[in-house]
Short mmCIF file of C-alpha atoms in Angstrom, two decimals:
data_model
loop_
_atom_site.label_atom_id
_atom_site.label_comp_id
_atom_site.label_asym_id
_atom_site.label_seq_id
_atom_site.Cartn_x
_atom_site.Cartn_y
_atom_site.Cartn_z
CA MET A 183 0.09 -0.05 0.00
CA LEU A 184 2.92 2.35 0.80
CA LEU A 185 4.29 1.77 -2.68
CA GLN A 186 1.05 2.63 -4.38
CA LYS A 187 0.64 5.75 -2.26
CA SER A 188 4.18 6.93 -3.12
CA LEU A 189 3.61 6.42 -6.74
CA LEU A 190 0.25 8.39 -6.49
CA VAL A 191 2.29 11.27 -4.97
CA ILE A 192 4.70 11.14 -7.94
CA PHE A 193 1.78 11.11 -10.49
CA SER A 194 0.24 13.94 -8.70
CA LEU A 195 3.33 16.06 -8.82
CA LEU A 196 3.67 15.28 -12.60
CA LEU A 197 0.15 16.24 -13.20
CA LEU A 198 0.66 19.47 -11.45
CA ALA A 199 3.68 20.13 -13.66
CA THR A 200 1.64 19.33 -16.76
CA VAL A 201 -1.11 21.79 -15.68
CA ILE A 202 1.44 24.51 -14.82
CA ASN A 203 2.97 23.92 -18.31
CA GLY A 204 -0.34 24.26 -20.05
CA LEU A 205 -1.12 27.55 -18.21
CA LEU A 206 2.29 28.91 -19.28
CA VAL A 207 1.67 28.02 -22.82
CA CYS A 208 -1.83 29.66 -22.78
CA LEU A 209 -0.76 32.65 -20.75
CA LYS A 210 2.60 33.42 -22.42
CA PRO A 211 2.23 32.11 -26.01
CA ASN A 212 5.19 34.28 -27.13
CA LYS A 213 7.71 32.34 -25.21
CA ASP A 214 9.08 29.07 -26.45
CA TRP A 215 7.74 26.32 -24.19
CA HIS A 216 8.38 23.41 -26.60
CA GLU A 217 11.34 21.93 -24.79
CA LEU A 218 9.60 22.02 -21.30
CA THR A 219 6.44 20.40 -22.89
CA LEU A 220 8.65 17.63 -24.44
CA ARG A 221 10.47 16.96 -21.19
CA ILE A 222 7.16 16.72 -19.26
CA ARG A 223 5.74 14.24 -21.91
CA THR A 224 8.85 12.06 -21.79
CA TRP A 225 8.68 12.02 -17.96
CA TRP A 226 5.07 10.70 -18.26
CA ILE A 227 6.46 7.77 -20.27
CA ILE A 228 9.40 7.22 -18.05
CA ILE A 229 7.37 7.24 -14.81
CA ILE A 230 4.63 5.08 -16.26
CA LEU A 231 7.14 2.42 -17.33
CA PHE A 232 9.16 2.67 -14.03
CA SER A 233 5.91 2.34 -11.98
CA LEU A 234 4.99 -0.78 -13.93
CA ALA A 235 8.44 -2.23 -13.29
CA LEU A 236 8.05 -1.61 -9.50
CA ILE A 237 4.62 -3.19 -9.10
CA SER A 238 5.16 -6.05 -11.50
CA PRO A 239 6.56 -9.53 -10.56
CA HIS A 240 10.32 -9.66 -9.99
CA TRP A 241 10.96 -11.38 -13.30
CA LEU A 242 9.09 -8.64 -15.29
CA GLY A 243 10.75 -5.87 -13.40
CA LEU A 244 14.15 -7.40 -13.83
CA SER A 245 13.37 -7.71 -17.66
CA PHE A 246 12.58 -3.99 -17.71
CA PHE A 247 15.86 -2.98 -16.25
CA ALA A 248 17.70 -5.45 -18.54
CA LEU A 249 16.07 -3.64 -21.50
CA VAL A 250 17.17 -0.35 -20.23
CA SER A 251 20.74 -1.83 -20.06
CA PHE A 252 20.48 -3.13 -23.47
CA MET A 253 19.39 0.21 -24.90
CA ALA A 254 21.97 2.16 -22.88
CA LEU A 255 24.82 -0.10 -24.05
CA LYS A 256 23.56 0.10 -27.65
CA GLU A 257 23.51 3.91 -27.38
CA TYR A 258 27.00 4.01 -25.91
CA LEU A 259 28.48 1.77 -28.62
CA THR A 260 27.10 4.22 -31.28
CA LEU A 261 29.29 7.07 -29.69
CA VAL A 262 32.66 5.33 -29.45
CA PRO A 263 34.71 4.35 -32.45
CA ALA A 264 34.50 0.64 -33.26
CA ARG A 265 36.62 -1.59 -35.39
CA HIS A 266 35.49 -4.28 -37.75
CA ALA A 267 37.16 -6.94 -35.80
CA ASP A 268 35.27 -6.15 -32.58
CA ARG A 269 31.98 -7.57 -33.85
CA MET A 270 32.12 -10.79 -31.86
CA PRO A 271 33.34 -9.19 -28.67
CA ILE A 272 30.48 -6.75 -28.93
CA LEU A 273 27.99 -9.59 -29.42
CA TRP A 274 29.46 -11.19 -26.34
CA MET A 275 28.89 -7.93 -24.32
CA PHE A 276 25.09 -8.09 -25.24
CA ILE A 277 25.08 -11.73 -24.24
CA THR A 278 26.30 -10.64 -20.87
CA ILE A 279 23.20 -8.69 -20.25
CA PRO A 280 20.72 -11.58 -19.78
CA ILE A 281 23.29 -13.54 -17.88
CA ASN A 282 23.86 -10.64 -15.40
CA TYR A 283 20.26 -10.24 -14.73
CA TRP A 284 19.58 -13.87 -14.43
CA LEU A 285 22.18 -13.92 -11.62
CA ILE A 286 20.18 -11.11 -10.05
CA GLY A 287 16.93 -13.04 -10.45
CA VAL A 288 18.32 -16.14 -8.70
CA ASP A 289 20.02 -13.96 -6.09
CA TRP A 290 23.47 -15.20 -6.76
CA TYR A 291 25.21 -12.35 -5.34
CA GLY A 292 28.63 -14.10 -5.08
CA LEU A 293 28.86 -14.65 -8.92
CA PHE A 294 27.07 -11.39 -9.81
CA ILE A 295 29.74 -9.30 -7.99
CA VAL A 296 32.53 -10.85 -10.11
CA PHE A 297 30.99 -11.96 -13.33
CA ILE A 298 31.54 -8.60 -15.21
CA PRO A 299 34.34 -7.05 -13.20
CA VAL A 300 36.59 -10.08 -13.16
CA TYR A 301 35.41 -12.76 -15.79
CA MET A 302 34.28 -10.53 -18.53
CA PHE A 303 37.10 -8.13 -17.71
CA LEU A 304 39.46 -10.97 -18.64
CA PHE A 305 37.42 -12.57 -21.41
CA LEU A 306 36.87 -9.53 -23.53
CA PRO A 307 40.49 -8.57 -24.40
CA ALA A 308 41.33 -12.27 -24.82
CA ARG A 309 38.47 -12.69 -27.32
CA MET A 310 39.49 -9.43 -29.10
CA VAL A 311 43.11 -10.69 -29.49
CA ILE A 312 41.85 -13.83 -31.37
CA ALA A 313 40.71 -11.53 -34.22
CA GLY A 314 44.39 -10.50 -34.56
CA ASP A 315 43.81 -6.74 -34.95
CA THR A 316 46.17 -4.78 -32.60
CA ARG A 317 45.48 -1.29 -33.89
CA HIS A 318 44.27 0.90 -31.04
CA PHE A 319 43.79 -2.20 -28.93
CA LEU A 320 44.21 -0.60 -25.58
CA ARG A 321 41.90 2.27 -26.31
CA THR A 322 39.27 -0.06 -27.72
CA VAL A 323 39.34 -2.56 -24.99
CA SER A 324 39.18 0.26 -22.34
CA GLN A 325 36.10 1.85 -24.05
CA LEU A 326 34.33 -1.51 -24.27
CA GLN A 327 35.08 -2.36 -20.56
CA TRP A 328 33.91 1.05 -19.55
CA GLY A 329 30.65 0.67 -21.48
CA LEU A 330 30.00 -2.70 -20.10
CA MET A 331 30.75 -1.80 -16.58
CA THR A 332 28.48 1.24 -16.52
CA THR A 333 25.56 0.40 -18.63
CA VAL A 334 25.19 -3.21 -17.44
CA PHE A 335 27.09 -3.88 -14.18
CA THR A 336 26.68 -0.67 -12.13
CA PHE A 337 23.26 0.21 -13.43
CA SER A 338 21.98 -3.34 -12.65
CA HIS A 339 22.53 -2.70 -8.91
CA VAL A 340 19.18 -0.79 -9.15
CA ALA A 341 17.49 -4.07 -10.25
CA PHE A 342 19.34 -5.98 -7.40
CA LEU A 343 17.62 -3.89 -4.84
CA LEU A 344 14.27 -5.44 -5.97
CA VAL A 345 15.34 -8.86 -4.94
CA LEU A 346 17.28 -8.16 -1.68
CA PRO A 347 16.04 -10.63 1.05
CA ASN A 348 12.94 -8.96 2.49
CA ASP A 349 9.64 -9.68 4.04
CA ASN A 350 7.64 -8.64 1.06
CA GLN A 351 8.10 -7.49 -2.51
CA GLN A 352 7.34 -3.89 -1.79
CA THR A 353 10.39 -3.44 0.40
CA GLY A 354 12.77 -3.76 -2.50
CA ALA A 355 10.57 -1.69 -4.79
CA LEU A 356 10.64 1.00 -2.20
CA LEU A 357 14.29 1.03 -1.95
CA VAL A 358 14.41 1.50 -5.72
CA LEU A 359 12.04 4.26 -5.41
CA PHE A 360 14.06 5.89 -2.62
CA LEU A 361 17.20 5.62 -4.70
CA VAL A 362 15.92 6.84 -8.13
CA GLY A 363 13.79 9.64 -6.50
CA LEU A 364 16.67 10.96 -4.56
CA THR A 365 19.05 10.71 -7.49
CA GLU A 366 16.73 12.75 -9.67
CA PHE A 367 16.02 15.17 -6.84
CA ASN A 368 19.73 15.72 -6.33
CA ASP A 369 20.14 16.52 -10.01
CA ILE A 370 17.21 19.06 -9.93
CA THR A 371 18.23 20.81 -6.69
CA GLN A 372 21.95 21.04 -7.75
CA TYR A 373 20.80 22.73 -10.96
CA LEU A 374 18.32 25.04 -9.15
CA TRP A 375 20.94 26.02 -6.50
CA GLY A 376 23.56 26.56 -9.04
CA LYS A 377 21.34 28.84 -11.23
CA SER A 378 20.21 30.95 -8.39
CA LEU A 379 23.40 31.32 -6.34
CA GLY A 380 26.16 29.65 -8.29
CA ARG A 381 29.22 31.76 -8.79
CA ILE A 382 32.34 29.62 -8.18
CA LYS A 383 32.83 27.08 -10.86
CA ILE A 384 33.99 23.55 -9.88
CA THR A 385 34.79 22.08 -13.33
CA PRO A 386 34.58 24.84 -15.77
CA LYS A 387 36.41 22.84 -18.51
CA VAL A 388 34.08 19.90 -18.07
CA SER A 389 30.65 21.12 -17.01
CA PRO A 390 30.59 24.98 -16.78
CA ASN A 391 27.27 24.89 -15.06
CA LYS A 392 28.45 23.00 -12.11
CA THR A 393 29.07 25.41 -9.27
CA LEU A 394 30.02 25.11 -5.53
CA ALA A 395 26.77 26.61 -4.47
CA GLY A 396 24.92 23.90 -6.68
CA LEU A 397 26.93 21.02 -5.20
CA LEU A 398 26.52 22.13 -1.58
CA GLY A 399 22.90 23.14 -1.99
CA GLY A 400 22.14 19.81 -3.72
CA ILE A 401 23.90 17.87 -1.03
CA GLY A 402 22.03 19.76 1.76
CA SER A 403 18.62 19.40 0.08
CA THR A 404 19.11 15.84 -0.78
CA THR A 405 20.24 14.85 2.64
CA ILE A 406 17.38 16.63 4.30
CA ALA A 407 14.94 14.87 1.82
CA ALA A 408 16.55 11.43 2.59
CA MET A 409 16.17 12.03 6.36
CA LEU A 410 12.41 12.76 5.90
CA LEU A 411 11.68 9.90 3.36
CA GLY A 412 14.08 7.28 4.66
CA PRO A 413 12.09 6.21 7.76
CA LEU A 414 8.86 6.49 5.79
CA LEU A 415 9.77 4.33 2.75
CA THR A 416 12.52 2.14 4.09
CA SER A 417 14.00 0.54 7.22
CA LEU A 418 16.49 3.35 7.56
CA ASN A 419 16.48 5.33 10.58
CA TRP A 420 17.04 9.13 10.39
CA GLY A 421 20.74 8.88 10.95
CA MET A 422 21.30 6.10 8.42
CA ALA A 423 19.06 7.92 6.01
CA LEU A 424 21.21 11.07 6.33
CA LEU A 425 24.24 9.04 5.51
CA ALA A 426 22.38 7.60 2.51
CA GLY A 427 21.40 10.98 1.22
CA LEU A 428 24.92 12.24 1.52
CA LEU A 429 26.28 9.19 -0.28
CA ILE A 430 23.66 9.67 -3.04
CA SER A 431 24.23 13.38 -3.49
CA VAL A 432 28.00 13.17 -3.70
CA SER A 433 28.16 10.16 -6.04
CA GLY A 434 25.47 11.56 -8.10
CA PHE A 435 27.41 14.75 -8.78
CA CYS A 436 30.47 12.40 -9.62
CA GLY A 437 28.49 10.48 -12.06
CA ASP A 438 27.19 13.64 -13.73
CA ILE A 439 30.54 15.26 -14.26
CA VAL A 440 32.32 12.02 -15.30
CA MET A 441 29.63 11.34 -18.05
CA SER A 442 29.98 15.10 -19.04
CA ALA A 443 33.63 14.58 -19.47
CA ILE A 444 33.06 11.59 -21.71
CA LYS A 445 30.65 13.47 -23.99
CA ARG A 446 32.98 16.41 -24.10
CA ASP A 447 35.81 14.01 -25.13
CA ILE A 448 33.63 12.47 -27.84
CA GLY A 449 32.49 16.03 -28.90
CA ILE A 450 28.69 15.74 -28.35
CA LYS A 451 26.14 17.55 -26.16
CA ASP A 452 23.70 14.72 -25.61
CA SER A 453 24.25 11.05 -25.96
CA GLY A 454 21.28 10.56 -28.24
CA THR A 455 17.74 11.45 -29.14
CA LEU A 456 15.70 8.59 -27.57
CA LEU A 457 14.17 10.65 -24.99
CA PRO A 458 12.75 13.99 -26.38
CA GLY A 459 13.70 16.96 -24.27
CA HIS A 460 16.18 14.94 -22.38
CA GLY A 461 18.53 13.70 -24.88
CA GLY A 462 19.70 10.04 -24.88
CA ILE A 463 19.15 7.42 -22.32
CA LEU A 464 22.70 7.77 -20.94
CA ASP A 465 21.80 11.49 -20.25
CA ARG A 466 19.14 10.31 -17.74
CA LEU A 467 21.33 7.44 -16.25
CA ASP A 468 24.49 9.31 -15.69
CA SER A 469 24.03 10.04 -11.98
CA LEU A 470 22.25 6.76 -11.37
CA ILE A 471 25.18 4.77 -12.75
CA PHE A 472 27.32 6.06 -9.77
CA THR A 473 24.58 6.26 -7.08
CA ALA A 474 23.11 2.65 -7.62
CA PRO A 475 26.26 0.67 -6.60
CA VAL A 476 27.14 3.00 -3.78
CA PHE A 477 23.66 2.83 -2.38
CA PHE A 478 23.14 -0.94 -2.93
CA HIS A 479 26.24 -1.94 -1.03
CA PHE A 480 25.49 0.52 1.70
CA ILE A 481 22.06 -0.98 2.16
CA ARG A 482 23.38 -4.62 1.82
CA TYR A 483 26.18 -4.25 4.17
CA PHE A 484 24.21 -2.57 6.96
CA TYR A 485 20.80 -4.23 6.59
CA TYR A 486 21.14 -7.54 4.77
#
């Protein structure tokens, strides 16, 4: 019941944003509200699919997150240069996805935690060597390893929260809701604090909009939100919820600027066009790629 109430609150907030956007379009038609409208429409799709994944049986929820990993990896591979000889290693990367999520589904944590970081880490370069093409080998294997680690391994920690040992299915779903909600809230508050009070640039050559005020404001806002929501949605007490909020806000900032550095190195602004108004799927997952494993292991170490 708590999960349904939480989702109802989210949908109510999104409905309010939709109404406000409609009023702005009507009252100020001279301004361009097209991007805002696209963003809200895309959020409707994202939240509906995300909500269905949370309330569905575990196998269906895991299938949803596996599909997200597939699309994220596919998008990533379109951004980095690939060699003709890498076709089979790339195929093995995609084969890794169902295996990784199957390990989550059967709750085989011991193998899950080493499958990609150890076994696939060793297997991919060995498989690439068989093709006999050594041109840009180190650069290529590094790019493939990074893509597999971020889009599949680290992101799949979100899905693993669903199947942590718990008394009922909603416990895991509420942990996912807590993590994803705070990660997005952190992104928004850092942006708002940075826009309103930001003067000191933190990473001007990577992400000029990132300011010290935005970082500190986001950390403070997210930590307070975690203290309030943690005891309501999860088994965290206020002290542990505060620590969780601190971890999520700091790691979320790191994920954002790291992915910004990657896109700047490639020479693009957005990772794709899959999500109108938002860019690509990696543009939405950048912070979550970092916050998911940090929060998952925090929860698993202290509570499971």
